[in-house]
Coordinates of C-alpha atoms and ligand atoms in Angstrom, one line a residue:
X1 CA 25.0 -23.3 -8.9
X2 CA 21.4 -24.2 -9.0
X3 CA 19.2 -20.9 -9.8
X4 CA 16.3 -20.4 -6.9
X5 CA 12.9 -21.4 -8.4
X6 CA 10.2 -18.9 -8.3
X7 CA 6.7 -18.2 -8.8
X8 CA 4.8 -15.9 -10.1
X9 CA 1.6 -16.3 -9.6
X10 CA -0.1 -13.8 -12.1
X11 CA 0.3 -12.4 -15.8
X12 CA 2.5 -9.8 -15.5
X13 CA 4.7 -7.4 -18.1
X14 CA 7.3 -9.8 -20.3
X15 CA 9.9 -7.5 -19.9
X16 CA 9.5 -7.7 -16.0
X17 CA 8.9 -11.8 -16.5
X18 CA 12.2 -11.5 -19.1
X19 CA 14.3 -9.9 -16.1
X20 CA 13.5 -12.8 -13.4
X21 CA 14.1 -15.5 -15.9
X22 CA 18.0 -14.3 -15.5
X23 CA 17.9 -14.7 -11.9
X24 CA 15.5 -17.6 -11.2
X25 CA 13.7 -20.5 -12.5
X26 CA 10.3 -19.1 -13.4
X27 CA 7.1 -20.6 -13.0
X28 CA 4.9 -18.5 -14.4
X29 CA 0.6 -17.5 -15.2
X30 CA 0.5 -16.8 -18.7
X31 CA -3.0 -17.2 -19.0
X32 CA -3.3 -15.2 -15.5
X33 CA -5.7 -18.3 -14.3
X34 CA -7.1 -17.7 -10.8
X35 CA -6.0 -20.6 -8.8
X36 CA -7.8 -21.8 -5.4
X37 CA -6.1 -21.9 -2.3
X38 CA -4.7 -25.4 -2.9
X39 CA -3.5 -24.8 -6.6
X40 CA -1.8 -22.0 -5.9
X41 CA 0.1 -23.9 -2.6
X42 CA 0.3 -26.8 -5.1
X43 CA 2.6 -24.3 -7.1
X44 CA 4.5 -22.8 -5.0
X45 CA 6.1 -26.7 -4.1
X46 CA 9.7 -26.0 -4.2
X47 CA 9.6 -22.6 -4.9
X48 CA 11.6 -20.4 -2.6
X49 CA 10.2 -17.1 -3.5
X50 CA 5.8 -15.9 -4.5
X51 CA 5.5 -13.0 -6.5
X52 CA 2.0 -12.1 -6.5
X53 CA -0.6 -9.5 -6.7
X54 CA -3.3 -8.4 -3.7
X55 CA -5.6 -11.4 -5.0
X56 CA -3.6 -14.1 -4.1
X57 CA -4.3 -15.1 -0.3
X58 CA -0.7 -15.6 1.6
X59 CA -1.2 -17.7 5.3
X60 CA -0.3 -19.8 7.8
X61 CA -1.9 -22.7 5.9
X62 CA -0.3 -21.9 2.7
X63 CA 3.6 -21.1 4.1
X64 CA 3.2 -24.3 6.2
X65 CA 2.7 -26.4 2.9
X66 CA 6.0 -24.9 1.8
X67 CA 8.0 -24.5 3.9
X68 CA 11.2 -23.2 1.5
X69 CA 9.5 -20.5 1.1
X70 CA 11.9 -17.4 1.4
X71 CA 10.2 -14.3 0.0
X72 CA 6.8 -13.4 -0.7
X73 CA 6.8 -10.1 -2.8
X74 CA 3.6 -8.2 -3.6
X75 CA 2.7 -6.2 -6.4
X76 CA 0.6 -3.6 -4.0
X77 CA 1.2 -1.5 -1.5
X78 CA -1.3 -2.8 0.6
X79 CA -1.1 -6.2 1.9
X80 CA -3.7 -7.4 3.9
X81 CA -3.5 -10.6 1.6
X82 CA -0.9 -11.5 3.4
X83 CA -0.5 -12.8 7.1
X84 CA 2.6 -11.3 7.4
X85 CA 3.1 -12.6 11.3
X86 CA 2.9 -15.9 9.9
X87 CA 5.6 -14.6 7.6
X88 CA 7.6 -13.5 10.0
X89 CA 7.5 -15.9 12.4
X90 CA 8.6 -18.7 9.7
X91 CA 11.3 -16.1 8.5
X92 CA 9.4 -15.3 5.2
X93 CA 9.8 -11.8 4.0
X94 CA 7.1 -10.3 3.0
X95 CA 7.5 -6.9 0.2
X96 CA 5.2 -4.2 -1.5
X97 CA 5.0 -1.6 -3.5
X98 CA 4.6 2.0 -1.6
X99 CA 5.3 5.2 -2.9
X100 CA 5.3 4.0 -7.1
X101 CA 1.7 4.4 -7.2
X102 CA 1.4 7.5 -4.3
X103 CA 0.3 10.1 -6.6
X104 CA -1.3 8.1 -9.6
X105 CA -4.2 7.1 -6.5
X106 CA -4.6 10.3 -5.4
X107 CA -5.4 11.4 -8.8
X108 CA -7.7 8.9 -9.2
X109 CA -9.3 9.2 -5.9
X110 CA -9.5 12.7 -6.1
X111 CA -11.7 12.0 -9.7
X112 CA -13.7 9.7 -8.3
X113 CA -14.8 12.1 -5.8
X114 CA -15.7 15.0 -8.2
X115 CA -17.0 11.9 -10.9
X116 CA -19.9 11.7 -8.0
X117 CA -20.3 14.9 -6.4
X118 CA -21.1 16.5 -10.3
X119 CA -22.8 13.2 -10.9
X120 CA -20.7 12.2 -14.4
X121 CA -21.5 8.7 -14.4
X122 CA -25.1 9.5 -14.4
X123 CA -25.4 11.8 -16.6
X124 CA -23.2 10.2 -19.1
X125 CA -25.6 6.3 -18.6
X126 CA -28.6 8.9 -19.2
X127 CA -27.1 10.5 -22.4
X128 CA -26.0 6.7 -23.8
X129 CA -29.4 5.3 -22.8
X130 CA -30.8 8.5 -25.5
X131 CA -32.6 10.1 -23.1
X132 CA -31.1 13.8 -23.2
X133 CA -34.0 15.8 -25.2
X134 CA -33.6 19.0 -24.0
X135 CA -31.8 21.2 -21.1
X136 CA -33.3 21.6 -17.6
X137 CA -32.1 23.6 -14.8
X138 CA -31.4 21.2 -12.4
X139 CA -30.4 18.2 -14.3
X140 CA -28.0 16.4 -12.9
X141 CA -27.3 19.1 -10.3
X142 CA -24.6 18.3 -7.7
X143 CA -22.3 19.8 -5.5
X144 CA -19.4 21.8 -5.6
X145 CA -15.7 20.2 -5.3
X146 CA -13.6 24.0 -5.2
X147 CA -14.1 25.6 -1.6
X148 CA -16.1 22.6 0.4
X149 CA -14.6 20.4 3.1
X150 CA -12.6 17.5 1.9
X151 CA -12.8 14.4 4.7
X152 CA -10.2 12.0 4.6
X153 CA -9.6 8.7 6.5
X154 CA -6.6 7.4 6.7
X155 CA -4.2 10.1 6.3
X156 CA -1.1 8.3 4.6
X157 CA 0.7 8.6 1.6
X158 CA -2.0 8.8 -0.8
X159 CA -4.2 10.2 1.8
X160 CA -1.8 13.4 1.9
X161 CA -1.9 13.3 -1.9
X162 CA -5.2 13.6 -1.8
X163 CA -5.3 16.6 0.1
X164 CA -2.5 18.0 -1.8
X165 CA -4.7 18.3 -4.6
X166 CA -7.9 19.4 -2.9
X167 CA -6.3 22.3 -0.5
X168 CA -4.1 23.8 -3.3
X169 CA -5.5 22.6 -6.6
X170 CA -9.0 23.3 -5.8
X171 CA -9.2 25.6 -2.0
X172 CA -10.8 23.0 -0.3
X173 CA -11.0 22.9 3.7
X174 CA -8.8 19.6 4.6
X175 CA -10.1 17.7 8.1
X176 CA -8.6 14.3 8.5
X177 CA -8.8 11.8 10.6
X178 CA -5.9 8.9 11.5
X179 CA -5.0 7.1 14.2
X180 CA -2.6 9.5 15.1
X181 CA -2.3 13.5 14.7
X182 CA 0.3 14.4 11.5
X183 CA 3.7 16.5 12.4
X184 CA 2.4 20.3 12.4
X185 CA 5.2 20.4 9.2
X186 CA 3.1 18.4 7.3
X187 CA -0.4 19.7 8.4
X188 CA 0.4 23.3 7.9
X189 CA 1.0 23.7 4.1
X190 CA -2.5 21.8 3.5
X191 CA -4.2 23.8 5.9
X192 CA -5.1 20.1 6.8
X193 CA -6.7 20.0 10.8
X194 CA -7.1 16.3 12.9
X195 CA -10.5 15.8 13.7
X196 CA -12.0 12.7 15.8
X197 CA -14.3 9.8 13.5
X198 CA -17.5 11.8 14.0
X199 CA -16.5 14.8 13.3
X200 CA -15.5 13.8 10.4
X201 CA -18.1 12.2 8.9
X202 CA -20.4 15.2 10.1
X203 CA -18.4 18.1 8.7
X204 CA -17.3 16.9 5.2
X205 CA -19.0 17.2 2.1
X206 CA -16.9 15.2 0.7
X207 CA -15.6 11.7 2.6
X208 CA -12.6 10.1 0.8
X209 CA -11.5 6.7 2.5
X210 CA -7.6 5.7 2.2
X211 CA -7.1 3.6 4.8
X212 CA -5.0 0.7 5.1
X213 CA -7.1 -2.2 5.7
X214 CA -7.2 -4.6 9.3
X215 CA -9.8 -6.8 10.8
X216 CA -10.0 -3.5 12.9
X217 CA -11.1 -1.4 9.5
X218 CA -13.1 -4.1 9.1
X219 CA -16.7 -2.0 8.2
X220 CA -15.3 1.1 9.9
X221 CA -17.7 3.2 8.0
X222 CA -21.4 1.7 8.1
X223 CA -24.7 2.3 8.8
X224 CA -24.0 4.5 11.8
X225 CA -21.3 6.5 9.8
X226 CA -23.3 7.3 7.3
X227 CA -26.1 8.5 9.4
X228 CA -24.0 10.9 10.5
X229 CA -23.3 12.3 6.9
X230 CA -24.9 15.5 5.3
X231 CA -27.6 14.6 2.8
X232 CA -25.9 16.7 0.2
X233 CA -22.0 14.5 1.2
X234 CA -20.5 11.8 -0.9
X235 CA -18.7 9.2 0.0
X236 CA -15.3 7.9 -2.3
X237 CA -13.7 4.6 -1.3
X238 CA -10.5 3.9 -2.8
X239 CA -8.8 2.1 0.1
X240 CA -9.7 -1.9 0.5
X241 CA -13.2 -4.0 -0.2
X242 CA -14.4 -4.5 3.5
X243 CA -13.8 -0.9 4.8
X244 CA -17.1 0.4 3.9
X245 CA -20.0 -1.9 4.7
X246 CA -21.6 -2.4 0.9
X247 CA -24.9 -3.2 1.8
X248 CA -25.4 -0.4 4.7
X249 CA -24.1 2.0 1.5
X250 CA -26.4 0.8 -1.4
X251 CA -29.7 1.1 1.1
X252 CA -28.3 4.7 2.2
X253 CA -28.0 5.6 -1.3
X254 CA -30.8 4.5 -2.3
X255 CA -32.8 6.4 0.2
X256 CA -30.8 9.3 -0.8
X257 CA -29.7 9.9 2.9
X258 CA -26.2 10.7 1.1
X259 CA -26.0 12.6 -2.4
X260 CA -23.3 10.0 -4.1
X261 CA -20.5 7.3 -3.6
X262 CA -17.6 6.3 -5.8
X263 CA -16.2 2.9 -5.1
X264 CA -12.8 1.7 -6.9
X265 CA -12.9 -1.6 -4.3
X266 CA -15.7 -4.1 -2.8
X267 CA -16.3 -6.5 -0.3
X268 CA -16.0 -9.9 -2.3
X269 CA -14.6 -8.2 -5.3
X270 CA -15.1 -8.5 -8.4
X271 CA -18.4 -9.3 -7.0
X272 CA -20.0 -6.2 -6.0
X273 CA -23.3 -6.0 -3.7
X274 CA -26.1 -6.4 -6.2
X275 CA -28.0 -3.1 -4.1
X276 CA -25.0 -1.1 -5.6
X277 CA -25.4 -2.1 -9.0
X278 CA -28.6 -0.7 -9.0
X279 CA -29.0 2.4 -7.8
X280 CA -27.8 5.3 -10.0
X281 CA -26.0 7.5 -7.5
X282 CA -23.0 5.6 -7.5
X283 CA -19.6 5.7 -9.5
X284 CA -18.6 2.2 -9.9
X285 CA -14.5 1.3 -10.8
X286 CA -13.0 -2.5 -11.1
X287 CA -10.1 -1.7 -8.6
X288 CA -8.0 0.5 -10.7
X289 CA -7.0 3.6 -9.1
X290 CA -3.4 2.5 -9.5
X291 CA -3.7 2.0 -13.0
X292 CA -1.6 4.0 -15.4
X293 CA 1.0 1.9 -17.8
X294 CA 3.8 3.4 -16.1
X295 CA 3.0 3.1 -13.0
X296 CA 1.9 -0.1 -12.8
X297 CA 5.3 -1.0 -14.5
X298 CA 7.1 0.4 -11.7
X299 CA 5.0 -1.6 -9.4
X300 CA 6.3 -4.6 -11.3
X301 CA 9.2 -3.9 -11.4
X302 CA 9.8 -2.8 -8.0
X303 CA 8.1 -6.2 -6.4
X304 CA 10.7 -7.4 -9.2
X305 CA 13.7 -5.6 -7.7
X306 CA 12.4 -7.0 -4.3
X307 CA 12.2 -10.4 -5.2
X308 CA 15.8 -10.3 -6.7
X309 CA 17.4 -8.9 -3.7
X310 CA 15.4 -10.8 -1.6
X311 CA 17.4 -14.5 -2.9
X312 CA 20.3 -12.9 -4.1
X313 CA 21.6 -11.5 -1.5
X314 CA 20.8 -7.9 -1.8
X315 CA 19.0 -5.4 0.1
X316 CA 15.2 -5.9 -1.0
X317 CA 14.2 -1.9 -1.4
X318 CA 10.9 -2.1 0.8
X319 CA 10.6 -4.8 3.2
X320 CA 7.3 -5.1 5.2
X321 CA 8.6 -7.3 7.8
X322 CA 12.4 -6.0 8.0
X323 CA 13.6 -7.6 11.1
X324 CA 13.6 -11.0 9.4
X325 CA 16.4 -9.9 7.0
X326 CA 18.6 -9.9 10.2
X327 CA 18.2 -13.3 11.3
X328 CA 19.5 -14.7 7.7
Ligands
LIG1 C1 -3.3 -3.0 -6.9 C2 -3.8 -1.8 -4.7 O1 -3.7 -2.8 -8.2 O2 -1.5 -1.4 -4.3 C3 -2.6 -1.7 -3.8 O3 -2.7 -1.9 -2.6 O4 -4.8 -1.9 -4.2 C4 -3.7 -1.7 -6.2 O5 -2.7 -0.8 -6.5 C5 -3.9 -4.3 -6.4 O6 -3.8 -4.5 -5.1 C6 -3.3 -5.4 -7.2 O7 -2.1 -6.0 -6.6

């Protein structure tokens, strides 16, 4: 029996490449080249299953081009990279990676946040730049982390890991706001209270975004949001480019109308809005609050499992779009 032929469209561990050359017929990145939209459809001729990452664009366009297409397995939990009705509607199933890389995230979103409300990534450029002569009282003042009110959007997996470590590592006041209100069960232990958009972004002093992103999250917190921030709030993104709108951040922060961001994602990354590169009140990260050598293995290796099951006839472990397993 022929072996399915697959892609995968990025550099990825050997051992994880290793495992689906025993399955499939791998096409593979070595050189992890970013391919345009038309290369990467160009590759995927014949192919009946995509492994890729959350840079690799997955639509209508692409799936019509091939239409053997089986399986398109992500190595991300999110997966707005994908049009997963098109998916669906042409029987493609579409995977990710959720819960591998839950608490890595919140660690690094949680450091992010205290990285810019004590101002670390300042200090440390103004120490390598040799400017640290002497101590002052206020330099590099911030705010406290340990007893303020932690804000967080999107109040999911990571979201809850977040406040986790705020409420009972560092007796923080948890308000959150999602679409809806979390099971009292859950709420209770954290201490964690629903509060609507507004309130949100007026009570914290420290905002944390971990939202999934939609068209609908599309510059959810702008200009207007952050006008409704204390002076003395940051603001951590660690959810999707697009969420925040860049440019309404950089001209707040440089008129100091919020104490400090910390970004881990950008609109149009890797480019990042030139106003954010130059102000100093901002922690900057190239997208790698999931990154930890063994977590990102088990991100491989789970869109790998995924991929298996999903031509072999097994059960792929986390299906996004589910109900098109029932109609093969
Ligand atoms: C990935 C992420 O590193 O899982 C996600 O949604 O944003 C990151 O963990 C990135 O998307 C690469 O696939």
């Amino acid at each position: 029996m022929t072996r399915p032929a697959v892609l995968v469209a990025r550099a990825v561990f050997p051992e994880v490449l290793a495992r689906l050359r025993t399955h499939f017929e791998v096409d593979d990145n070595p050189d992890d080249v970013i391919w345009s939209p038309g290369e990467l459809s160009q590759r995927l001729r014949g192919k009946a299953g995509a492994y890729v990452t959350g840079s690799e664009r997955v639509d209508a366009a692409l799936l019509d081009a091939n239409p053997q297409l089986r399986a398109v397995c992500n190595m991300a939990v999110g997966y707005n990279n994908i049009d997963v009705d098109a998916c669906t509607e042409r029987g493609v199933l579409v995977t990710n990676t959720p819960d591998v890389l839950t608490e890595t995230t919140a660690d690094f979103g949680f450091a992010l946040m205290m990285a810019a409300a004590r101002r670390m990534a300042e200090g440390e450029h103004y120490l390598r730049a040799g400017r640290w002569t002497k101590w002052r009282y206020d330099m590099f003042t911030g705010s406290d982390v340990h007893g303020a009110t932690l804000g967080i959007l999107g109040m999911g997996r990571i979201g809850q890991g977040i406040a986790r470590r705020g409420a009972l590592g560092f007796g923080m006041r948890v308000i959150y706001h999602n679409r809806s209100r979390l099971d009292p069960a859950v709420e209770q232990p954290l201490g964690a209270r629903w509060v609507d958009k507004d309130t949100l972004f007026r009570e914290a002093d420290h905002v944390v975004l971990v939202l999934p992103y939609s068209p609908a999250a599309h510059h959810a917190v702008g200009a207007r949001e952050i006008a409704l921030m204390k002076p003395t709030a940051t603001l951590t993104n660690v959810a999707r480019g697009g969420i925040v709108d860049d440019a309404a951040l950089a001209q707040a922060l440089r008129e100091q109308r919020i104490a400090a961001a910390a970004l881990d994602v950008f609109e149009g990354e890797p480019k990042v809005h030139p106003g954010l590169l130059e102000v100093p009140n901002v922690v900057l990260t190239p997208h790698i609050a999931s990154a930890t050598v063994a977590t990102r293995r088990a991100m491989a290796d789970l869109a790998a499992d995924n991929l298996i099951a999903a031509l072999t006839g097994g059960v792929p472990p986390t299906p996004v779009n589910p109900q098109v397993l029932g109609g093969r």
